[in-house]
GROMACS .gro file of C-alpha atoms in nm:
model
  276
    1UNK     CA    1   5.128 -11.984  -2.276
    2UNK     CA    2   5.393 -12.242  -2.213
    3UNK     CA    3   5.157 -12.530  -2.302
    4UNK     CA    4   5.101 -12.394  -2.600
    5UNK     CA    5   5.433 -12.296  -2.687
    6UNK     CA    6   5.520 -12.659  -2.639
    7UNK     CA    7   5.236 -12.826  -2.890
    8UNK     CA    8   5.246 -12.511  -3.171
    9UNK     CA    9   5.355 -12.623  -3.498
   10UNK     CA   10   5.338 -12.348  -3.759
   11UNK     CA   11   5.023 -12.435  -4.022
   12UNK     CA   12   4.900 -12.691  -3.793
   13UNK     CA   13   4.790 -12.551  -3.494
   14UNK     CA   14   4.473 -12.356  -3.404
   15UNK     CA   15   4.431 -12.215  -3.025
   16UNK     CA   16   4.044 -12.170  -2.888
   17UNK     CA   17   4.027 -11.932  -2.566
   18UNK     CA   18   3.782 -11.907  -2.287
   19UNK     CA   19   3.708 -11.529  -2.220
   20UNK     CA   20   3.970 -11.450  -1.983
   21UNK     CA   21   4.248 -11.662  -2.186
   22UNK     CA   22   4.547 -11.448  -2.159
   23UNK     CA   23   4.805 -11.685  -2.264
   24UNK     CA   24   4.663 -11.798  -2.525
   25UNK     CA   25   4.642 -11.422  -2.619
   26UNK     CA   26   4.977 -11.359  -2.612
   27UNK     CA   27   5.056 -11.676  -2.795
   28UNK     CA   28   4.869 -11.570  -3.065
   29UNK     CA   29   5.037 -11.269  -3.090
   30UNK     CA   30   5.445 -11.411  -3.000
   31UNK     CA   31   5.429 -11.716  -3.208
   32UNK     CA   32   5.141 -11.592  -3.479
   33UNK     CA   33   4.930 -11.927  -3.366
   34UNK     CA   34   4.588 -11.867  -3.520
   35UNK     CA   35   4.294 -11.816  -3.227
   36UNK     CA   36   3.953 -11.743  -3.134
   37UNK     CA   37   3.836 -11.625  -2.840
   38UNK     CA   38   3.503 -11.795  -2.671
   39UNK     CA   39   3.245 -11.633  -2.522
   40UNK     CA   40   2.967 -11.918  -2.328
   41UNK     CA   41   2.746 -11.559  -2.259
   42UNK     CA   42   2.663 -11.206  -2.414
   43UNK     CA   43   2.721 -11.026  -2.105
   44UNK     CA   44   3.089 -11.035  -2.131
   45UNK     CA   45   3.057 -10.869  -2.491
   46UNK     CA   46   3.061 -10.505  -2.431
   47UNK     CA   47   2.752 -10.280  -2.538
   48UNK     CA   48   2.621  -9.939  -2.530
   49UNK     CA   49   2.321  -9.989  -2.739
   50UNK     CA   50   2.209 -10.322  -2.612
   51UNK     CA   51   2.439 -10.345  -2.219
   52UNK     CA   52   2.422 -10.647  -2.050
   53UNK     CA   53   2.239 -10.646  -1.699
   54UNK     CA   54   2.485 -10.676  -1.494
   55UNK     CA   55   2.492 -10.697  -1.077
   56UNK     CA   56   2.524 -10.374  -0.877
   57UNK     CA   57   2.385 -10.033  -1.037
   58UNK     CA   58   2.167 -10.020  -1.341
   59UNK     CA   59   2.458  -9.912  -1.626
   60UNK     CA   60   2.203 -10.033  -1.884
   61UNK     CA   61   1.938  -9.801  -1.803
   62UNK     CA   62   2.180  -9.465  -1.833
   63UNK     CA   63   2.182  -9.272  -2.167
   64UNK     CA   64   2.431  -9.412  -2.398
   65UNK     CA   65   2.687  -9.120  -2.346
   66UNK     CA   66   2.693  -9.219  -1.967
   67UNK     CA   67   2.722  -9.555  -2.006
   68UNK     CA   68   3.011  -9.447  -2.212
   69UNK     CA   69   3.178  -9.302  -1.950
   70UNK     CA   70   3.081  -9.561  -1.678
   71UNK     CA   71   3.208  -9.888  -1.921
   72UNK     CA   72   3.547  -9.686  -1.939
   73UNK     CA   73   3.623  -9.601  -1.616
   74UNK     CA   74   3.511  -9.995  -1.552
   75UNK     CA   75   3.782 -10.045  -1.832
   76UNK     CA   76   4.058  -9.818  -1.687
   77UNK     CA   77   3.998 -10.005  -1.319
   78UNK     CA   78   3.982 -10.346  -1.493
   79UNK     CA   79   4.302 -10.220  -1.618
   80UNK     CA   80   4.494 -10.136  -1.346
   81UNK     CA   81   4.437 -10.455  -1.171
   82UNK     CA   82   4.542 -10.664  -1.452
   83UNK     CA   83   4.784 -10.497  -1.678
   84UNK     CA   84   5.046 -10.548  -1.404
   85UNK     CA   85   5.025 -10.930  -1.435
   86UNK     CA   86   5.002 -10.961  -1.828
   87UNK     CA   87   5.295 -10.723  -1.899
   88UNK     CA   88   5.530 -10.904  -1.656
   89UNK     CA   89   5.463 -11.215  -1.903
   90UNK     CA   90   5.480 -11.052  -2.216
   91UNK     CA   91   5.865 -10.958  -2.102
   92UNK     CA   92   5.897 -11.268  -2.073
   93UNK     CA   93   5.866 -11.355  -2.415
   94UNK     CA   94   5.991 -11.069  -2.512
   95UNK     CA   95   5.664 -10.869  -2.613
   96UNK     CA   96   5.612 -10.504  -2.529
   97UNK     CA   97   5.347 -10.367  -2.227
   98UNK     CA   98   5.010 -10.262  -2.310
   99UNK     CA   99   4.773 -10.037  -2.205
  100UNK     CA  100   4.380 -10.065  -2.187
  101UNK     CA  101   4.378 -10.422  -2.218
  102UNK     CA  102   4.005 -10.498  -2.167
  103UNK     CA  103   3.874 -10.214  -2.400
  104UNK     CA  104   4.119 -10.380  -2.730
  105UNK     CA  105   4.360 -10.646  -2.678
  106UNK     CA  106   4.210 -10.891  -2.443
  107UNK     CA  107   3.966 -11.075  -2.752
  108UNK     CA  108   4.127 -11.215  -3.065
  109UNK     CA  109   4.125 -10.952  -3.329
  110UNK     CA  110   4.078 -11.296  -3.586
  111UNK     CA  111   3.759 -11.437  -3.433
  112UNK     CA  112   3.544 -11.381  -3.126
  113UNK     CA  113   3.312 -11.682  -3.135
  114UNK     CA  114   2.983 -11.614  -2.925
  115UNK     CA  115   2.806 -12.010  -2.809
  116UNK     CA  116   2.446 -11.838  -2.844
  117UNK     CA  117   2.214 -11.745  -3.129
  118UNK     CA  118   2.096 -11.406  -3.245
  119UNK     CA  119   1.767 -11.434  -3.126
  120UNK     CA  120   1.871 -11.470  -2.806
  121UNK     CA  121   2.150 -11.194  -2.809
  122UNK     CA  122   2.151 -10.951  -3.139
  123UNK     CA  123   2.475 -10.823  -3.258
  124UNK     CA  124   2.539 -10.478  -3.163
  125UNK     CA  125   2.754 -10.209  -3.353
  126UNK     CA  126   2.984 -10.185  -3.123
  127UNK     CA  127   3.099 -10.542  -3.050
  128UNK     CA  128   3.420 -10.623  -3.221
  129UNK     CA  129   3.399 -10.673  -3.582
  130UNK     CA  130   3.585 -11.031  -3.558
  131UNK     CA  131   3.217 -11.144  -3.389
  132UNK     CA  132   3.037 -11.454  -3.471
  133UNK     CA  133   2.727 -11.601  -3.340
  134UNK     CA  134   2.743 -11.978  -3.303
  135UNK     CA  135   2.442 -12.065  -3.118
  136UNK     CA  136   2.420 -12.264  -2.821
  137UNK     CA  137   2.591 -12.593  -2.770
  138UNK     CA  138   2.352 -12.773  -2.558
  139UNK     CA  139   2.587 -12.990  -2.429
  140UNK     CA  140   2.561 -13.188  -2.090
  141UNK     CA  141   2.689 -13.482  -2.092
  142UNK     CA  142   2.395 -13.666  -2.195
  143UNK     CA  143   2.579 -13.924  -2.441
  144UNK     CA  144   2.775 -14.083  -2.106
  145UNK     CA  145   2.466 -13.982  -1.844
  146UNK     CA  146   2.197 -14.266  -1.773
  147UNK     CA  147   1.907 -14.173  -1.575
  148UNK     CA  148   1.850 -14.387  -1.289
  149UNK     CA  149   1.576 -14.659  -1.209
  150UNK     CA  150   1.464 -14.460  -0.941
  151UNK     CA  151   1.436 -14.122  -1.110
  152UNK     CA  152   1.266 -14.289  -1.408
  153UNK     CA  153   0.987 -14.416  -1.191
  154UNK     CA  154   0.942 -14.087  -1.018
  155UNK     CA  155   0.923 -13.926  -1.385
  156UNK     CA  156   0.677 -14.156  -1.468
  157UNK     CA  157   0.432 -14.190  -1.167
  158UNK     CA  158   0.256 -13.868  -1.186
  159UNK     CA  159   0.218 -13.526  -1.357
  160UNK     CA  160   0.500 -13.330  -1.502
  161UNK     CA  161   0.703 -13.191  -1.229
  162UNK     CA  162   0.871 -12.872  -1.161
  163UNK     CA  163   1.290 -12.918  -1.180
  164UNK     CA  164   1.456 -12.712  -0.911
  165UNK     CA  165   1.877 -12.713  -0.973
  166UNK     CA  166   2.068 -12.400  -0.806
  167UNK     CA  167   2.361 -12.442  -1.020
  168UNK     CA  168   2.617 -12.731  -1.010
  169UNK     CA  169   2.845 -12.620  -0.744
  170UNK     CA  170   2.609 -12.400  -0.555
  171UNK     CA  171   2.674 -12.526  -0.154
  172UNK     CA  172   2.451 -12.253  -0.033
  173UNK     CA  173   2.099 -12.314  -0.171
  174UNK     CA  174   1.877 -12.411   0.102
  175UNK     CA  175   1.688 -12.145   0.082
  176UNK     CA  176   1.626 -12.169  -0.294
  177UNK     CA  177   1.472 -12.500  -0.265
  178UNK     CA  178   1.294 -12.442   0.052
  179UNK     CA  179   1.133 -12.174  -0.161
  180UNK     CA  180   1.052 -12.397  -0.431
  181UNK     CA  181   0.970 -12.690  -0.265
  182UNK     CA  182   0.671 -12.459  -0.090
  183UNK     CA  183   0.592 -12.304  -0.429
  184UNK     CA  184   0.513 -12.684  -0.580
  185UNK     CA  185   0.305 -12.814  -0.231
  186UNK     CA  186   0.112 -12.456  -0.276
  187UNK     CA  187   0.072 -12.561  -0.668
  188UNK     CA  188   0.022 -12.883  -0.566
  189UNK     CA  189   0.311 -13.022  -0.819
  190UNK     CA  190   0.604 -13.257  -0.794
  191UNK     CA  191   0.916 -13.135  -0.740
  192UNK     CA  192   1.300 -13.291  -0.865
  193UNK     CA  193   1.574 -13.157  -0.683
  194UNK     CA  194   1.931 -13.121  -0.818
  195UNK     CA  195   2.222 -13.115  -0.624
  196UNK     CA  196   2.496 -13.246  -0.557
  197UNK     CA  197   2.514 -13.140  -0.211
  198UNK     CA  198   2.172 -13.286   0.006
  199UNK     CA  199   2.305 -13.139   0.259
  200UNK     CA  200   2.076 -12.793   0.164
  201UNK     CA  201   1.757 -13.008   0.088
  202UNK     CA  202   1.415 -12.990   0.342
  203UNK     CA  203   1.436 -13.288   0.593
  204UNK     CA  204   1.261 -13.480   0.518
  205UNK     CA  205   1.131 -13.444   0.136
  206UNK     CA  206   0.813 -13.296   0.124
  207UNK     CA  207   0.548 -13.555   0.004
  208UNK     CA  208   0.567 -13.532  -0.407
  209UNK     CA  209   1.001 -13.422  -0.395
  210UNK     CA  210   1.241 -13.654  -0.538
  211UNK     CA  211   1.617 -13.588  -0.533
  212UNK     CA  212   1.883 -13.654  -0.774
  213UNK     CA  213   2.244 -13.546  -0.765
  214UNK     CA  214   2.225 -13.519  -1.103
  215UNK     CA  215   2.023 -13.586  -1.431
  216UNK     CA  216   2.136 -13.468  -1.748
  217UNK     CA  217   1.877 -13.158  -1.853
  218UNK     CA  218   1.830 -13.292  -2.203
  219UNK     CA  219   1.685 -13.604  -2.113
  220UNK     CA  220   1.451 -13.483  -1.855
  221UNK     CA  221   1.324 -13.107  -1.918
  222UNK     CA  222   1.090 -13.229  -2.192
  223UNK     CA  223   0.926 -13.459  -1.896
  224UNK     CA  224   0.864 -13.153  -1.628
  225UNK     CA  225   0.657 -12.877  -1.618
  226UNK     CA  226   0.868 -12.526  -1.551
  227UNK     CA  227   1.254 -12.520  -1.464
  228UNK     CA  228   1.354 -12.326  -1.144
  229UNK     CA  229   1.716 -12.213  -1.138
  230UNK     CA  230   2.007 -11.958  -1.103
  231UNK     CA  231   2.017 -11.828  -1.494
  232UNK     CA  232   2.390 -12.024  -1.563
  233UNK     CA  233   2.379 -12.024  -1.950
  234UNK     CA  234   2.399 -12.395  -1.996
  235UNK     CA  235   2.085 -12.418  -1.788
  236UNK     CA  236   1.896 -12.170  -1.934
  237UNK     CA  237   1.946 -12.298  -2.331
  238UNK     CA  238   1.825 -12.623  -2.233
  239UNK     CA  239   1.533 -12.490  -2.114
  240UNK     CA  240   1.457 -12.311  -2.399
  241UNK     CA  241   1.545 -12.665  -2.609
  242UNK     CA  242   1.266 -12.829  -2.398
  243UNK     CA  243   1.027 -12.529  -2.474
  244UNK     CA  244   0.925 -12.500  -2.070
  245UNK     CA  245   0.885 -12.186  -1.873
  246UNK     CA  246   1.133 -12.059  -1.641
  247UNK     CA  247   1.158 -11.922  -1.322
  248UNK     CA  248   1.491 -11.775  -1.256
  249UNK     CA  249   1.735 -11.654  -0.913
  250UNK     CA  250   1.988 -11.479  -1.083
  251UNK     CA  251   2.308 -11.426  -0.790
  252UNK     CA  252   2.620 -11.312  -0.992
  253UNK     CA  253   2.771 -11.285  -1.272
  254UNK     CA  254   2.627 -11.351  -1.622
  255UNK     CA  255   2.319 -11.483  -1.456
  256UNK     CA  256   2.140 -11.141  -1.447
  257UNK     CA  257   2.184 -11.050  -1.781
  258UNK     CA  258   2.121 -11.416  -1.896
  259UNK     CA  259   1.775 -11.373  -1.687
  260UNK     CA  260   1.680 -11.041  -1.787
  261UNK     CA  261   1.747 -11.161  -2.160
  262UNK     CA  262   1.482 -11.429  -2.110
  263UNK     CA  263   1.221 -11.245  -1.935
  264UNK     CA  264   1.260 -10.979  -2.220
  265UNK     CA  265   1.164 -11.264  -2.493
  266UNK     CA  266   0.855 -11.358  -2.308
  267UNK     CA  267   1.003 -11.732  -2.185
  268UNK     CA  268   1.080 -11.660  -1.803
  269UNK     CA  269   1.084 -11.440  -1.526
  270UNK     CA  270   1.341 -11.391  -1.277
  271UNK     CA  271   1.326 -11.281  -0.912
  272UNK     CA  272   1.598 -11.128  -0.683
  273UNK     CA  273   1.722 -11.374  -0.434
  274UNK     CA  274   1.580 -11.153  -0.135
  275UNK     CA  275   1.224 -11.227  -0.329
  276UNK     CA  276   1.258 -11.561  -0.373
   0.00000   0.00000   0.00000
C-alpha cells in the first residue's frame, strides 16, 4: 500500500494485482487508484456450476446447494484468519473493517483479468461480473534464454524426446524423475531433465537422459515428444502452444484443477503422486 501511495498520481496511475494483492486493494479503494486484479489460474475464481478441483475432498462433485454451503464455510474460515490482518491496515488509513472479505471485497469490483482463454476455462454465472478472459501469456523468458551447445546437440541426435520438469523450485522430485526416467527406458525414448537442483536426478543418467537446469519451454516443446510435469499453469499453456501430450503430477494448489482441466479437453492425463 505504501509503495503505491508513494508513485499514485491522480489520472495517471493504474495498479495491476496478483490474486492475493491486498494493498493494492485498499489503495484502490483509499486513494480511488484505478485496478485490476490478476488471476495466472481459474481455480482461484470461485464456482458452483463449473468448481475448480481442488486438493483434499471432492467439493466439485457435491450438488450445487452443498457446494454452496461448503465454499461458504471455506469463506467464513478464510475469513477469520485474514480479516484480522487487513482491518488493522485499513485503520491505518483510516478505512472502516470488513467482513467476508474473500466472498466480495478481496477482487477489484473494476476488472478481474483472468491470463487464460475460454476454451480452456468457460465463464461461469457466478464469477464476478468485472471478469475478463485474457488468454494465456506464454511467457518464459525466451527473448533473453539461449539454448546451449550441448542441449542443441542432444535435441538433434535422435528422436523426439520426452521433457520431464517438476516445477522450477521443486527440491523434492527424485521420485518424479526416477519415475519418468523408467517410463522413457521402458518406451525406449530420450529423456531431458529440468531442474535446477541435480541433486534429485538418477546417478548416473540413464543411457538416452540429458540434463539441463533450464531451457526455455517455447523453444524446445515443439522438438520433444510428450511433456511430463506438475500442472503449474505456465507449464501447462506451453504445452498446449507446442500441441504435445501431457502427462501430469499434480501436488498442490492450482495444479489439480489445472490437470483435471486438461484431461477433461482430451490433451493430458494426470496421475496422483502416490501413482506416479
Amino acid at each position: 500500500y505504501d509503495a503505491i501511495a508513494e508513485r499514485h498520481e491522480p489520472g495517471r496511475t493504474v495498479v495491476v494485482g496478483s490474486t492475493l494483492a491486498v494493498g493494492a486493494r485498499i489503495a484502490h479503494e483509499k486513494l480511488g487508484v484505478p485496478m485490476a486484479t490478476l488471476h495466472l489460474q481459474p481455480a482461484v475464481l470461485r464456482s458452483v456450476y463449473d468448481t475448480p478441483v481442488l486438493p483434499g475432498p471432492p467439493v466439485h462433485r457435491l450438488p450445487r446447494p452443498v457446494k454452496r454451503i461448503a465454499m461458504r464455510l471455506a469463506e467464513h474460515a478464510a475469513d477469520r484468519m485474514a480479516a484480522p490482518a487487513i482491518n488493522h491496515l485499513r485503520h491505518d488509513v483510516g478505512l472502516p473493517p470488513i467482513r467476508r472479505v474473500f466472498r466480495s471485497w478481496w477482487e477489484s469490483p473494476r476488472l478481474v483479468l483472468g491470463l487464460f482463454p475460454a476454451w480452456f476455462a468457460p465463464p461461469q454465472p457466478d464469477w464476478p461480473r468485472a471478469a475478463r478472459l485474457a488468454g494465456f501469456p506464454l511467457f518464459d523468458t525466451h527473448e533473453q534464454a539461449e539454448l546451449g551447445d550441448d542441449l542443441q546437440r542432444f535435441l538433434a541426435a535422435g528422436p523426439p524426446p520426452i521433457v520431464l520438469t517438476p516445477g522450477s523450485a521443486n527440491r523434492h522430485a527424485a521420485d518424479f524423475f526416477a519415475a519418468g526416467c523408467r517410463a522413457a527406458e521402458r518406451l525406449n525414448l530420450r529423456a531431458l531433465l529440468l531442474t535446477r537442483f541435480p541433486e534429485q536426478l538418477p546417478s548416473p543418467l540413464p543411457p538416452g537422459s540429458f540434463h539441463a537446469a533450464y531451457a526455455p519451454l517455447s523453444r524446445i516443446l515443439s522438438r520433444c515428444a510428450a511433456l511430463l510435469h506438475h500442472g503449474g499453469i505456465g507449464t501447462l499453456s506451453q504445452g498446449f502452444a507446442a500441441d504435445i501430450p501431457q502427462l501430469i503430477m499434480p501436488m498442490a494448489h492450482d495444479q489439480f484443477d489445472n490437470a483435471a482441466r486438461a484431461e477433461r479437453l482430451g490433451v493430458a492425463r494426470w496421475l496422483p503422486r502416490r501413482r506416479f
